Coordinates of C-alpha atoms in Angstrom, one line a residue:
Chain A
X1 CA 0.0 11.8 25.6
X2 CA -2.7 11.2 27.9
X3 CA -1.7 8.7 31.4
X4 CA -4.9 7.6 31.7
X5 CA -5.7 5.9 28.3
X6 CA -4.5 2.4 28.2
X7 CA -4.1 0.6 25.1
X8 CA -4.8 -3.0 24.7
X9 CA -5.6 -5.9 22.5
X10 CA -9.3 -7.3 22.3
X11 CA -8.9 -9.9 19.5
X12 CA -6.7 -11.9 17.2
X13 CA -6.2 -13.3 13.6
X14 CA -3.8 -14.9 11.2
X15 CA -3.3 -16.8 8.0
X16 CA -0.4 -17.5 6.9
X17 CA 1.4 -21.2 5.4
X18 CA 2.1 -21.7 8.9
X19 CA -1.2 -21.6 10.5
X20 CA -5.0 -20.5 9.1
X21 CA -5.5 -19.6 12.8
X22 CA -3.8 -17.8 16.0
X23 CA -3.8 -21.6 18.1
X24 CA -2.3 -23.7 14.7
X25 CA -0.1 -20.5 13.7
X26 CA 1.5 -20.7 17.6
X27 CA 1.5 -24.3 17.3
X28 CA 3.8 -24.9 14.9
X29 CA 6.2 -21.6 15.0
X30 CA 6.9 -22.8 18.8
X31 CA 7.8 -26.4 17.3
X32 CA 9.8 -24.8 15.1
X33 CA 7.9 -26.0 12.0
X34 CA 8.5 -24.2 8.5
X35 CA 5.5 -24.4 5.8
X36 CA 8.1 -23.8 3.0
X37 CA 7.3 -24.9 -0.8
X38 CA 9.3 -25.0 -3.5
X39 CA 6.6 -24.0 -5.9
X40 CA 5.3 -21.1 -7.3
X41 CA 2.3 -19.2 -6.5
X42 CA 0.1 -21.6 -9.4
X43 CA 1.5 -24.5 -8.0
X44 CA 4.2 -25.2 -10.5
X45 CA 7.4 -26.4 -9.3
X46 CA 10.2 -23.9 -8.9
X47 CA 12.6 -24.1 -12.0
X48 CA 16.0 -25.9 -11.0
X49 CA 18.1 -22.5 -12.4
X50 CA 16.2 -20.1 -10.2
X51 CA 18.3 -19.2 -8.1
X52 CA 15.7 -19.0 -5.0
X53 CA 13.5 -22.5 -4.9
X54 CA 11.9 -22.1 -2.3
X55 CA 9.4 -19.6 -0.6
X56 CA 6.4 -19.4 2.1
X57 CA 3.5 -19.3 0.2
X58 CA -0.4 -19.9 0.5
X59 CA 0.1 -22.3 -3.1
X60 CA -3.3 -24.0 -2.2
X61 CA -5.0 -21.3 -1.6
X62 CA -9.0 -20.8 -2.7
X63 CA -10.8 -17.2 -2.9
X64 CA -13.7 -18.8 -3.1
X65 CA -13.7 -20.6 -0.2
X66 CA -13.8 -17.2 1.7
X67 CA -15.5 -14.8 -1.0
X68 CA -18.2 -14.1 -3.2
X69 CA -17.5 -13.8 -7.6
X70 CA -18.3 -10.2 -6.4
X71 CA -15.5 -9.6 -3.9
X72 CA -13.4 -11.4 -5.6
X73 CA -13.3 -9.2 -8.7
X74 CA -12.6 -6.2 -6.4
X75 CA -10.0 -7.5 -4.1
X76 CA -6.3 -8.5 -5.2
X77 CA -4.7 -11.1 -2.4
X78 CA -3.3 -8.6 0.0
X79 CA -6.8 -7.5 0.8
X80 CA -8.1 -11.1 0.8
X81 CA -6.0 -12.0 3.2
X82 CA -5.9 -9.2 5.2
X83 CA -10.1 -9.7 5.6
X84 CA -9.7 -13.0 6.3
X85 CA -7.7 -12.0 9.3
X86 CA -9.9 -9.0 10.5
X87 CA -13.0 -11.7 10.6
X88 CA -11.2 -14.1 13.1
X89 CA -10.1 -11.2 15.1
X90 CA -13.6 -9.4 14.5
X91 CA -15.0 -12.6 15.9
X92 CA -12.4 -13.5 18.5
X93 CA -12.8 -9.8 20.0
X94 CA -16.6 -10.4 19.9
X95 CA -16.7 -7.0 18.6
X96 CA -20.6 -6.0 17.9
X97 CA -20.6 -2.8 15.5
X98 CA -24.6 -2.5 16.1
X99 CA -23.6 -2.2 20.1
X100 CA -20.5 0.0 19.5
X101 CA -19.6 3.7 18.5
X102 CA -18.5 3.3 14.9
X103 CA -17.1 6.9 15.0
X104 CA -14.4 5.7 17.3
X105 CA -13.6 3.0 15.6
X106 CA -11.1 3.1 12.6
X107 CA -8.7 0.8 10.8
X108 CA -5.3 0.8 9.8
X109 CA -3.2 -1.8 8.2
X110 CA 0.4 -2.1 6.8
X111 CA 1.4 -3.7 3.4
X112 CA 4.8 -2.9 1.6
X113 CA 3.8 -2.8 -1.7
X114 CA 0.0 -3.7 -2.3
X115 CA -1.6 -5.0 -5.2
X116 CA 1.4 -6.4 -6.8
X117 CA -0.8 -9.4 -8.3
X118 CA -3.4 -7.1 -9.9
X119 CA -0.7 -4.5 -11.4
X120 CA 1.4 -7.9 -13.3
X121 CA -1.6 -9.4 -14.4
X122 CA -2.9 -5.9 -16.0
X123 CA 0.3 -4.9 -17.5
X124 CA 0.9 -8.1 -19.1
X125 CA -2.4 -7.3 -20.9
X126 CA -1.5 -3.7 -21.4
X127 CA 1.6 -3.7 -23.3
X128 CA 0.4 -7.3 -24.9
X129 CA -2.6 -5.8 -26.5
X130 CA -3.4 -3.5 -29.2
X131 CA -6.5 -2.1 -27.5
X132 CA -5.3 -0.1 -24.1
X133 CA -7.8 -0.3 -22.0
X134 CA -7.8 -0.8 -18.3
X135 CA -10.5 -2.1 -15.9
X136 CA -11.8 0.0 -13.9
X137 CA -11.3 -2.9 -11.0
X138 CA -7.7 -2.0 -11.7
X139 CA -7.0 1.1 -9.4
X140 CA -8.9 0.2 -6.6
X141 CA -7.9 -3.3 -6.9
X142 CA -3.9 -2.3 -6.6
X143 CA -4.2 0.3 -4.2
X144 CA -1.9 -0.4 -1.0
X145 CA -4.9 1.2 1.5
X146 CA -7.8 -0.4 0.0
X147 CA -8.0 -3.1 2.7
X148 CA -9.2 -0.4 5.5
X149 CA -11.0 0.9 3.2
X150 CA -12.7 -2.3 2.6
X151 CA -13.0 -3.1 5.9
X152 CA -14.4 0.6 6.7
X153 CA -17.9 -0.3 4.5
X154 CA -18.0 -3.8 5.6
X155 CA -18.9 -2.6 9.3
X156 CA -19.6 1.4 8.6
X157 CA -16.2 1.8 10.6
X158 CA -16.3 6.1 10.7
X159 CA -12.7 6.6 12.5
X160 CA -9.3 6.8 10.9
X161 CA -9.0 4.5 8.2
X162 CA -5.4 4.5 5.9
X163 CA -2.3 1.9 4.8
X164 CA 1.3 2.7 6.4
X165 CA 3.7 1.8 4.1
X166 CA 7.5 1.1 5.5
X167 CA 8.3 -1.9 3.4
X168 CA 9.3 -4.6 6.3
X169 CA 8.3 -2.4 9.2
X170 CA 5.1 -1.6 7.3
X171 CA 2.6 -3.2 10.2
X172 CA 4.3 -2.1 13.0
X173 CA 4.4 1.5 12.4
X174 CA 0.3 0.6 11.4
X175 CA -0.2 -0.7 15.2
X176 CA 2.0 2.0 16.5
X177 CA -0.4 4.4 14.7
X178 CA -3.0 3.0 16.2
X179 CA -1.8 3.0 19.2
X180 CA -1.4 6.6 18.8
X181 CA -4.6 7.5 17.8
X182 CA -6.1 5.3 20.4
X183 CA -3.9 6.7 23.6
X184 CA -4.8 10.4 22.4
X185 CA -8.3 10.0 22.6
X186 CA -9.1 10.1 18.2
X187 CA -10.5 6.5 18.4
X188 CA -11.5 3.7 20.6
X189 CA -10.8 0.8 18.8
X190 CA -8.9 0.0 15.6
X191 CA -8.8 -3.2 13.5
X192 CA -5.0 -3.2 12.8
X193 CA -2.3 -5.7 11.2
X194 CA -0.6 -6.0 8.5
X195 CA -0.6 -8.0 5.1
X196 CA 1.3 -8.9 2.5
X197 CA 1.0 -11.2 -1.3
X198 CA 3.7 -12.9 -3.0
X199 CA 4.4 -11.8 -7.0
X200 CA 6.3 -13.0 -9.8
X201 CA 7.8 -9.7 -10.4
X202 CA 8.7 -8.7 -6.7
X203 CA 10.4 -12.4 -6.3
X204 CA 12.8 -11.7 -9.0
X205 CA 13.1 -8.2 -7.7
X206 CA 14.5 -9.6 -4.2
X207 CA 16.6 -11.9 -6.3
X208 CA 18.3 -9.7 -8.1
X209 CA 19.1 -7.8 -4.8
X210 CA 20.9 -11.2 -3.4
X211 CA 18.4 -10.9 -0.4
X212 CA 16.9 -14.6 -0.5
X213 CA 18.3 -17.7 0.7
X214 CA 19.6 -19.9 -2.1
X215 CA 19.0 -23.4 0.4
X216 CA 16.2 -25.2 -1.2
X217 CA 14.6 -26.8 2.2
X218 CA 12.7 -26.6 5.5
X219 CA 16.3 -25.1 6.9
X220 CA 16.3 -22.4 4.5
X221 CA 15.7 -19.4 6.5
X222 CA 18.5 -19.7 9.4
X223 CA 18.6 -16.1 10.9
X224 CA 21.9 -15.7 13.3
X225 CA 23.7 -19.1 11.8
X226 CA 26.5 -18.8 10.4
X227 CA 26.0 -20.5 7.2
X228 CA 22.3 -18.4 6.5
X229 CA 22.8 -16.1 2.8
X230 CA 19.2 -14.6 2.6
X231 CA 15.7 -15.0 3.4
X232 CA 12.9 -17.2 2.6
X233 CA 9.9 -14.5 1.0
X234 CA 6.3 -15.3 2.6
X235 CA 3.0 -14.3 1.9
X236 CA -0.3 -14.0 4.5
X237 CA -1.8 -11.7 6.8
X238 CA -2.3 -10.8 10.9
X239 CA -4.9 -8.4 12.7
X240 CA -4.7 -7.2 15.9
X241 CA -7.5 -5.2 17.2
X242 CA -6.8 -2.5 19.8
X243 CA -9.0 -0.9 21.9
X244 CA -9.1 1.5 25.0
X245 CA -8.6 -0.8 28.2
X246 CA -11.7 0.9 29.6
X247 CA -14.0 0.6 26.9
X248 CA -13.1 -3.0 27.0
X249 CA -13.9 -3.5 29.9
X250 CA -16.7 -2.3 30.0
X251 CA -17.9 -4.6 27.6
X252 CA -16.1 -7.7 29.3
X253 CA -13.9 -8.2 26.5
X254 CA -11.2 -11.0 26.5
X255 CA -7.9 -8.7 27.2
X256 CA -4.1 -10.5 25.4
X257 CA -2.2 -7.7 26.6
X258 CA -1.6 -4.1 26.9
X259 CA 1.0 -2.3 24.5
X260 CA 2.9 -0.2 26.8
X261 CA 5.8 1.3 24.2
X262 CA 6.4 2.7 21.2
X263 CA 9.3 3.6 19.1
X264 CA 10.4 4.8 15.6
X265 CA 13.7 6.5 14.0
X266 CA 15.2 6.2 10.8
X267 CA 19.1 5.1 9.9
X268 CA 19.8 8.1 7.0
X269 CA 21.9 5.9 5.6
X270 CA 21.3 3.4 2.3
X271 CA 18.7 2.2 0.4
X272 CA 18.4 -1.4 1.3
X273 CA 21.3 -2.0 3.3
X274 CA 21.2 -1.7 7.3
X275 CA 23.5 0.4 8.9
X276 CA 26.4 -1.9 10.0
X277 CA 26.4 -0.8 13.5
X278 CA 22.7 -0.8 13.8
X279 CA 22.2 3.1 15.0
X280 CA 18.8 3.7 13.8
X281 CA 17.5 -0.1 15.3
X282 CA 19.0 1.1 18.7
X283 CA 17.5 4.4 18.5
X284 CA 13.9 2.9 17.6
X285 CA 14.5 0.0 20.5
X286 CA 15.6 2.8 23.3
X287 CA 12.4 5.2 22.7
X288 CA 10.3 2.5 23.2
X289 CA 11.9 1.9 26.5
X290 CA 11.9 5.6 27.1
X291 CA 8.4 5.6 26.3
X292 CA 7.4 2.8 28.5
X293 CA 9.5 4.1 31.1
X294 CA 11.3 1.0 31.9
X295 CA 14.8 -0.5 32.2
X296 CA 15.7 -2.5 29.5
X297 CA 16.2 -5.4 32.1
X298 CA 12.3 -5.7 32.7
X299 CA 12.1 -7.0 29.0
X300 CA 12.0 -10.8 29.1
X301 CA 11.4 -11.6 25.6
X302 CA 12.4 -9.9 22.0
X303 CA 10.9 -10.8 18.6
X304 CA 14.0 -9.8 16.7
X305 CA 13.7 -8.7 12.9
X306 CA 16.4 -11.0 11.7
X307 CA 15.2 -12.3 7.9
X308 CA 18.5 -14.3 7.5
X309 CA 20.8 -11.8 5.7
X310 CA 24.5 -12.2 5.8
X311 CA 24.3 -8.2 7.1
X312 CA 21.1 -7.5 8.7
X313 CA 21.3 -10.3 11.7
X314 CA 24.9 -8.8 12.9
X315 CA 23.5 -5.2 12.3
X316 CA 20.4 -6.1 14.8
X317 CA 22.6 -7.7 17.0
X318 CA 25.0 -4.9 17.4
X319 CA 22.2 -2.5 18.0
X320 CA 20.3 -4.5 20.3
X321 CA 23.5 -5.0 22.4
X322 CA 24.0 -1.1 22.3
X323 CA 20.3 -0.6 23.6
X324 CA 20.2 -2.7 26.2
X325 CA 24.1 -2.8 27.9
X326 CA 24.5 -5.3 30.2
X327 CA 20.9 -6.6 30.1
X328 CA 21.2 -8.1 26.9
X329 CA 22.4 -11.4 28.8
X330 CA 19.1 -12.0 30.6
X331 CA 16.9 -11.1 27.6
X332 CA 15.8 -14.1 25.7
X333 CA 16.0 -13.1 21.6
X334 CA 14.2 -15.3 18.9
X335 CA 13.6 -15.0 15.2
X336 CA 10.3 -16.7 14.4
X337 CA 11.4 -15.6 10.4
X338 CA 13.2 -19.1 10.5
X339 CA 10.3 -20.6 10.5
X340 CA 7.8 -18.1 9.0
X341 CA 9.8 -16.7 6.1
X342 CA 9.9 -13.1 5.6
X343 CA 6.5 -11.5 5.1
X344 CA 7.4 -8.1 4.6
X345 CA 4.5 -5.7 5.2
X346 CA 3.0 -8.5 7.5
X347 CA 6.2 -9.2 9.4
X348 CA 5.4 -6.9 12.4
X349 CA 1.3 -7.8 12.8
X350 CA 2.4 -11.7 12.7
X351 CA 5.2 -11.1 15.1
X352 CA 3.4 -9.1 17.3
X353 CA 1.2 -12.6 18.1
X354 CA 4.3 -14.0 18.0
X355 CA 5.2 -12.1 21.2
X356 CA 1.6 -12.4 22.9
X357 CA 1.5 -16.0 22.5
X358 CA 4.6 -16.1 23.7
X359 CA 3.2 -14.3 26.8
X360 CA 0.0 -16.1 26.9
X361 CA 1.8 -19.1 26.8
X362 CA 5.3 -18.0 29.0
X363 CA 7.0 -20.2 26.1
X364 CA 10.0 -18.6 24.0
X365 CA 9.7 -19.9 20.5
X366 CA 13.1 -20.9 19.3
X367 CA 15.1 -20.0 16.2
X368 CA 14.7 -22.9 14.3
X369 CA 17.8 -23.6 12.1
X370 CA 20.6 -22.2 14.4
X371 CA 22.7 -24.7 14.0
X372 CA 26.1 -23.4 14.4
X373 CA 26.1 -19.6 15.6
X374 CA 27.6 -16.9 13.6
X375 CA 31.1 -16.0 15.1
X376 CA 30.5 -12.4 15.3
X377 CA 27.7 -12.4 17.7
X378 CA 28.3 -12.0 21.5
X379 CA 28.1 -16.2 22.4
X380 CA 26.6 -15.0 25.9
X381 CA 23.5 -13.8 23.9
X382 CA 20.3 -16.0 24.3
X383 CA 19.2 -16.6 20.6
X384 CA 16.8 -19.4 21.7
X385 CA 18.6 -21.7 18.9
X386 CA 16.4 -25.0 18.0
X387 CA 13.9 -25.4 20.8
X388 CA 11.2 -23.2 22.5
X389 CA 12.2 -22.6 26.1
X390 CA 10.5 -21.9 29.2
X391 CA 10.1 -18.7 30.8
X392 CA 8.2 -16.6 32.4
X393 CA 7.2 -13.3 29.8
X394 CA 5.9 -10.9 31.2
X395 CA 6.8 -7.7 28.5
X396 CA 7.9 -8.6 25.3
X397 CA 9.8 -6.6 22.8
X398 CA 9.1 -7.1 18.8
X399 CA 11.6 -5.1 16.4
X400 CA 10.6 -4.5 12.7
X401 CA 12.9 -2.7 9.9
X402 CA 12.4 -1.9 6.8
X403 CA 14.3 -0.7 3.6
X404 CA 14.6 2.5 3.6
X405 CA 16.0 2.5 6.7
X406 CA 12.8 2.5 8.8
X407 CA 12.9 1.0 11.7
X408 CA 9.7 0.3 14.7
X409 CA 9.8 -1.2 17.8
X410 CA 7.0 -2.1 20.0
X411 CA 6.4 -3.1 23.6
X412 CA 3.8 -5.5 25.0
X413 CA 2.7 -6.4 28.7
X414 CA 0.6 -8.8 29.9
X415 CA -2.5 -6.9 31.9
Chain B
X1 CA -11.0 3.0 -29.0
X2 CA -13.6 3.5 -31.8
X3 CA -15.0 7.4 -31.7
X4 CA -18.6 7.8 -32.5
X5 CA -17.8 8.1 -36.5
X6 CA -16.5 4.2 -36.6
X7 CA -18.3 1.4 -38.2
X8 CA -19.9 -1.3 -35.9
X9 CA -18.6 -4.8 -36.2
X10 CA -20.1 -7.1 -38.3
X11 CA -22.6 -8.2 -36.4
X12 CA -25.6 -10.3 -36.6
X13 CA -28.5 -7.7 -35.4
X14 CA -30.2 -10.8 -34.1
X15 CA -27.4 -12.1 -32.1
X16 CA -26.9 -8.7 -29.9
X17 CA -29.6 -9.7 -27.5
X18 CA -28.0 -13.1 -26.5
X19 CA -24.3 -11.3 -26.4
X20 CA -25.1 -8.6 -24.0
X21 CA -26.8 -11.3 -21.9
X22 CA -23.7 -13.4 -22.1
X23 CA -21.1 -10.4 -21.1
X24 CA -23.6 -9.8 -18.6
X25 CA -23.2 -13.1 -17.0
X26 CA -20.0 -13.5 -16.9
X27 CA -18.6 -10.3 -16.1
X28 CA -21.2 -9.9 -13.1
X29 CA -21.5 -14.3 -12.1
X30 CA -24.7 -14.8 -12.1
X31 CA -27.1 -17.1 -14.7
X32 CA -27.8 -16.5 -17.8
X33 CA -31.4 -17.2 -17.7
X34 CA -31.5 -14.4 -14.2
X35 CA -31.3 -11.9 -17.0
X36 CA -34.3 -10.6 -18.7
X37 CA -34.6 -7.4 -20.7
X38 CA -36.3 -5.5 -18.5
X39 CA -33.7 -6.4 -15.9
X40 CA -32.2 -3.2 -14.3
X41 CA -28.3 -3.4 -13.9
X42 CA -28.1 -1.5 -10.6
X43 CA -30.9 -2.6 -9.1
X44 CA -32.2 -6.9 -10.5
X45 CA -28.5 -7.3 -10.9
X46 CA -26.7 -5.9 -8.0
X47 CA -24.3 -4.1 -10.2
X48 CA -22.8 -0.8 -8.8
X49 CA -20.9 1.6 -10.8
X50 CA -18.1 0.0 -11.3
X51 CA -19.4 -3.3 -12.7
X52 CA -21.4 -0.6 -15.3
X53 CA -17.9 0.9 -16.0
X54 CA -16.3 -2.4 -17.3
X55 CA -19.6 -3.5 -18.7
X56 CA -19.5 -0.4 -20.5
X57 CA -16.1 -0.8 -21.9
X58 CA -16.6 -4.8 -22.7
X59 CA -19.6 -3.7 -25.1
X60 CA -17.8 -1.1 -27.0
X61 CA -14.9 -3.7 -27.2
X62 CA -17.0 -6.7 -28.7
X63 CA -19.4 -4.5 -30.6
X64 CA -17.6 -1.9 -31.7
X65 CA -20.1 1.0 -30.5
X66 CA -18.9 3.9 -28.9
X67 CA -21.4 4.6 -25.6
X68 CA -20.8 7.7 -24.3
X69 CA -21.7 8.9 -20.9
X70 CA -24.8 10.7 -21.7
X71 CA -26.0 7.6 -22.9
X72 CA -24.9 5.5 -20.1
X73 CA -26.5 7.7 -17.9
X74 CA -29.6 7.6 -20.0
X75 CA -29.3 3.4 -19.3
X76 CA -31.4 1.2 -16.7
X77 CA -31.9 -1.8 -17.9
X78 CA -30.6 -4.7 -20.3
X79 CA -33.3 -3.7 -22.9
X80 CA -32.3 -0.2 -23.1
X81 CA -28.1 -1.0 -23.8
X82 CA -29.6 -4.1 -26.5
X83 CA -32.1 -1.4 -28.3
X84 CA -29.5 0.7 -28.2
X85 CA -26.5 -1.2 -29.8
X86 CA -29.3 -2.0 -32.3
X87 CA -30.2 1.2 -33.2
X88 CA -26.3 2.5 -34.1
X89 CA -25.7 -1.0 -36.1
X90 CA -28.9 -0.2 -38.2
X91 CA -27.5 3.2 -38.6
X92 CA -24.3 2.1 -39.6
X93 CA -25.7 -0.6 -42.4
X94 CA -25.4 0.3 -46.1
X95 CA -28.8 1.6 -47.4

């Protein structure tokens, strides 16, 4: 890896129930403010015997507000979300492609599963009808890496341009790609994040696997409490773009922070189910630190994973405790997913502003919902419970896993 | 999916012109009355290949013709798909 290349972030963007923009997103995730409906994605109410009510959803949400009849027939949500996100960011970076090197510049994005909306809404047609055939909007409609691609003929972007797919840790193993790609010298910038659209079909799906929170509430998502049974399943999207710290420079551009570690492994263990004593997550969490080359005591603030599950939040726990020994009683730990629901493939782009507002703004958000801490975890362990607190951030830590047993962790400084 | 040998639907000759013009509007959302015959898809109607894929396939659906790709190929403009649906519904009426 080259020393010299510095890797930092030029421009943000989000939409999500709980904020359209970076400013209204931080607002209300630092106040602890939940967006949760209990209603489905057409705006009918929840049915009283399903046994999740409740979920973080865009319910009032119009394509045509942001798209053409055109784009709309080519893009399911995931990809409308995501390009609603890479605009603000596009804009907030003040990136101009006629000024730049479109060679260097790619795009990368994480979902977990893709067009889910496009393949329900075709297969109820396929197996419902006589006649069998398919549009040919279908494919390129469900595809999980259409969004760069998208994105890529919007702007003649000529770099690297592809979908990571790691189910919850989806969009941070996208931005660690990019960083990647962007420290050895392939690209200069890329328009990264990570995006994610509710379905029918998936929602049952996480049902049957007793991962969702059965409360029906604003307090529905309580990661680390001791009375939390699941999580709360969002949808929405965040970009990030990252660029070279020279080249941005260079062209004066407004500079969030640097990312200064990376950090993957896998647990080799079960499907959907974490590893109870967290291996993998602590084995992700020290490579980062290895790669940033610092002591895990510099870290001021981490973005945990924790969706609310009865196994996932001790798991993370444990493993967090194992990678940082006796600094894990200075570090200040969050889980923004009490507010913001679970947003699977856009977990790790939305937390990753998470962390640089939270930099920006030397403001931990709290862990809304923690009302009574779960028994098992170390009490000396900052979880941030109720209210944001201040602090002085200067590196941040967020921590992404996904089924599968993939887990990312990623470290940000301020510049 | 009807193979070249099938019968066209029973259709109005006379009504194919202001069919092809509806499936037109809707399936590419723009007026009606933007669509003349000597419209071409690709380049009057912003249509790309795609939109002449489903286009395609929405035709032989409602009309019951098979196009094949020669033909397609062979295609510019409204006129040209509306003379043809025309031509293979004459050929297909009892003599």
């Amino acid at each position: 890896m080259s020393k010299d290349r510095r890797v930092v972030i030029t421009g943000l963007g989000i939409f999500t129930p709980n904020g359209e923009n970076p400013n209204d997103f931080w607002k209300n995730i630092s106040n602890g403010k939940s967006a949760f409906q209990s209603k489905y994605k057409d705006g009918t109410p929840i049915l009283k015997e399903d046994p999740s009510r409740i979920g973080s959803m865009l319910v009032d949400y119009d394509p045509s507000k942001y798209f053409s009849f055109k784009e709309i027939k080519r893009l399911d949500y995931f990809a409308q979300y995501g390009l609603i996100t890479a605009k603000q960011a596009i804009e907030d970076a003040s990136l101009d492609f006629e000024k730049i090197d479109c060679k260097r510049v790619g795009s990368i994005w994480g979902t977990g599963i893709g067009g889910g909306n496009i393949f329900e809404q075709t297969s109820r047609k396929f197996y419902g009808e006589p006649s069998k055939a398919v549009s040919p909007f279908f494919v390129p409609m469900l595809i999980s890496d259409i969004l760069p691609g998208h994105l890529s003929i919007k702007h003649g972007l000529m770099g690297p341009t592809y979908t990571t797919a790691s189910a919850c840790a989806s969009s941070l193993n996208a931005l660690i790609d990019s960083f990647i790609l962007i420290k050895n010298g392939f690209s200069d910038i890329i328009i990264s994040g990570g995006t994610e659209a509710r379905s029918q079909i998936c929602l049952r799906g996480f049902i049957s696997l007793r991962a969702l929170s059965s409360y029906t509430d604003q307090t529905a998502s309580r990661p680390f409490d001791k009375d939390r049974n699941g999580f709360v399943l969002g949808e929405g999207a965040a970009c990030l773009i990252l660029e070279e710290f020279e080249h941005a420079k260079k062209r004066n551009a407004k500079i969030y922070g640097e990312i200064i570690g990376v950090g993957m492994s896998s647990d080799a263990y079960h499907l959907t189910a974490p590893h109870p004593e967290g291996f993998g997550c602590t084995l992700a969490m020290k490579n980062a630190l290895n790669f940033a080359d610092i002591s895990p005591n510099e870290i001021d603030y981490i973005n945990a994973h924790a969706t609310s599950t009865v196994l996932g939040d001790i798991a993370e726990i444990k493993a967090t405790e194992a990678a940082f020994g006796e600094a894990i009683h200075d570090v200040s730990i969050s889980s923004t997913k009490s507010v913001t629901g679970h947003l699977l493939g856009a977990a790790g782009a939305i937390e990753s502003i998470a962390c640089i507002k939270a930099m920006e703004k030397n403001l931990v958000p709290p862990t809304a919902n923690l009302f009574t801490i779960d028994e098992k975890i170390n009490p000396k362990i900052d979880l941030t419970p109720k209210k944001a607190k201040r602090k002085e951030i200067n590196i941040a830590m967020n921590n992404n896993f996904g089924f599968g047993g993939h887990n990312c962790s990623l470290i940000f400084k301020k510049v | 999916m009807s193979d070249q040998n099938s019968k066209i639907k029973d259709i109005d000759i006379k009504e194919v012109e202001s069919k092809v013009k509806k499936i037109i509007a809707e399936k590419l959302g723009i007026d009606e009355a933007e669509i003349k015959n000597d419209s071409s898809f690709i380049e009057d109607l912003g249509a790309d290949s795609l939109d002449t894929v489903e286009l395609v396939m929405e035709f032989e659906n409602v009309f019951g013709v098979t196009v094949s790709d020669d033909i397609v190929e062979s295609i510019n403009t409204v006129g040209d798909i509306i003379e043809y649906i025309k031509k293979r519904a004459e050929e297909t009426e009892p003599k």
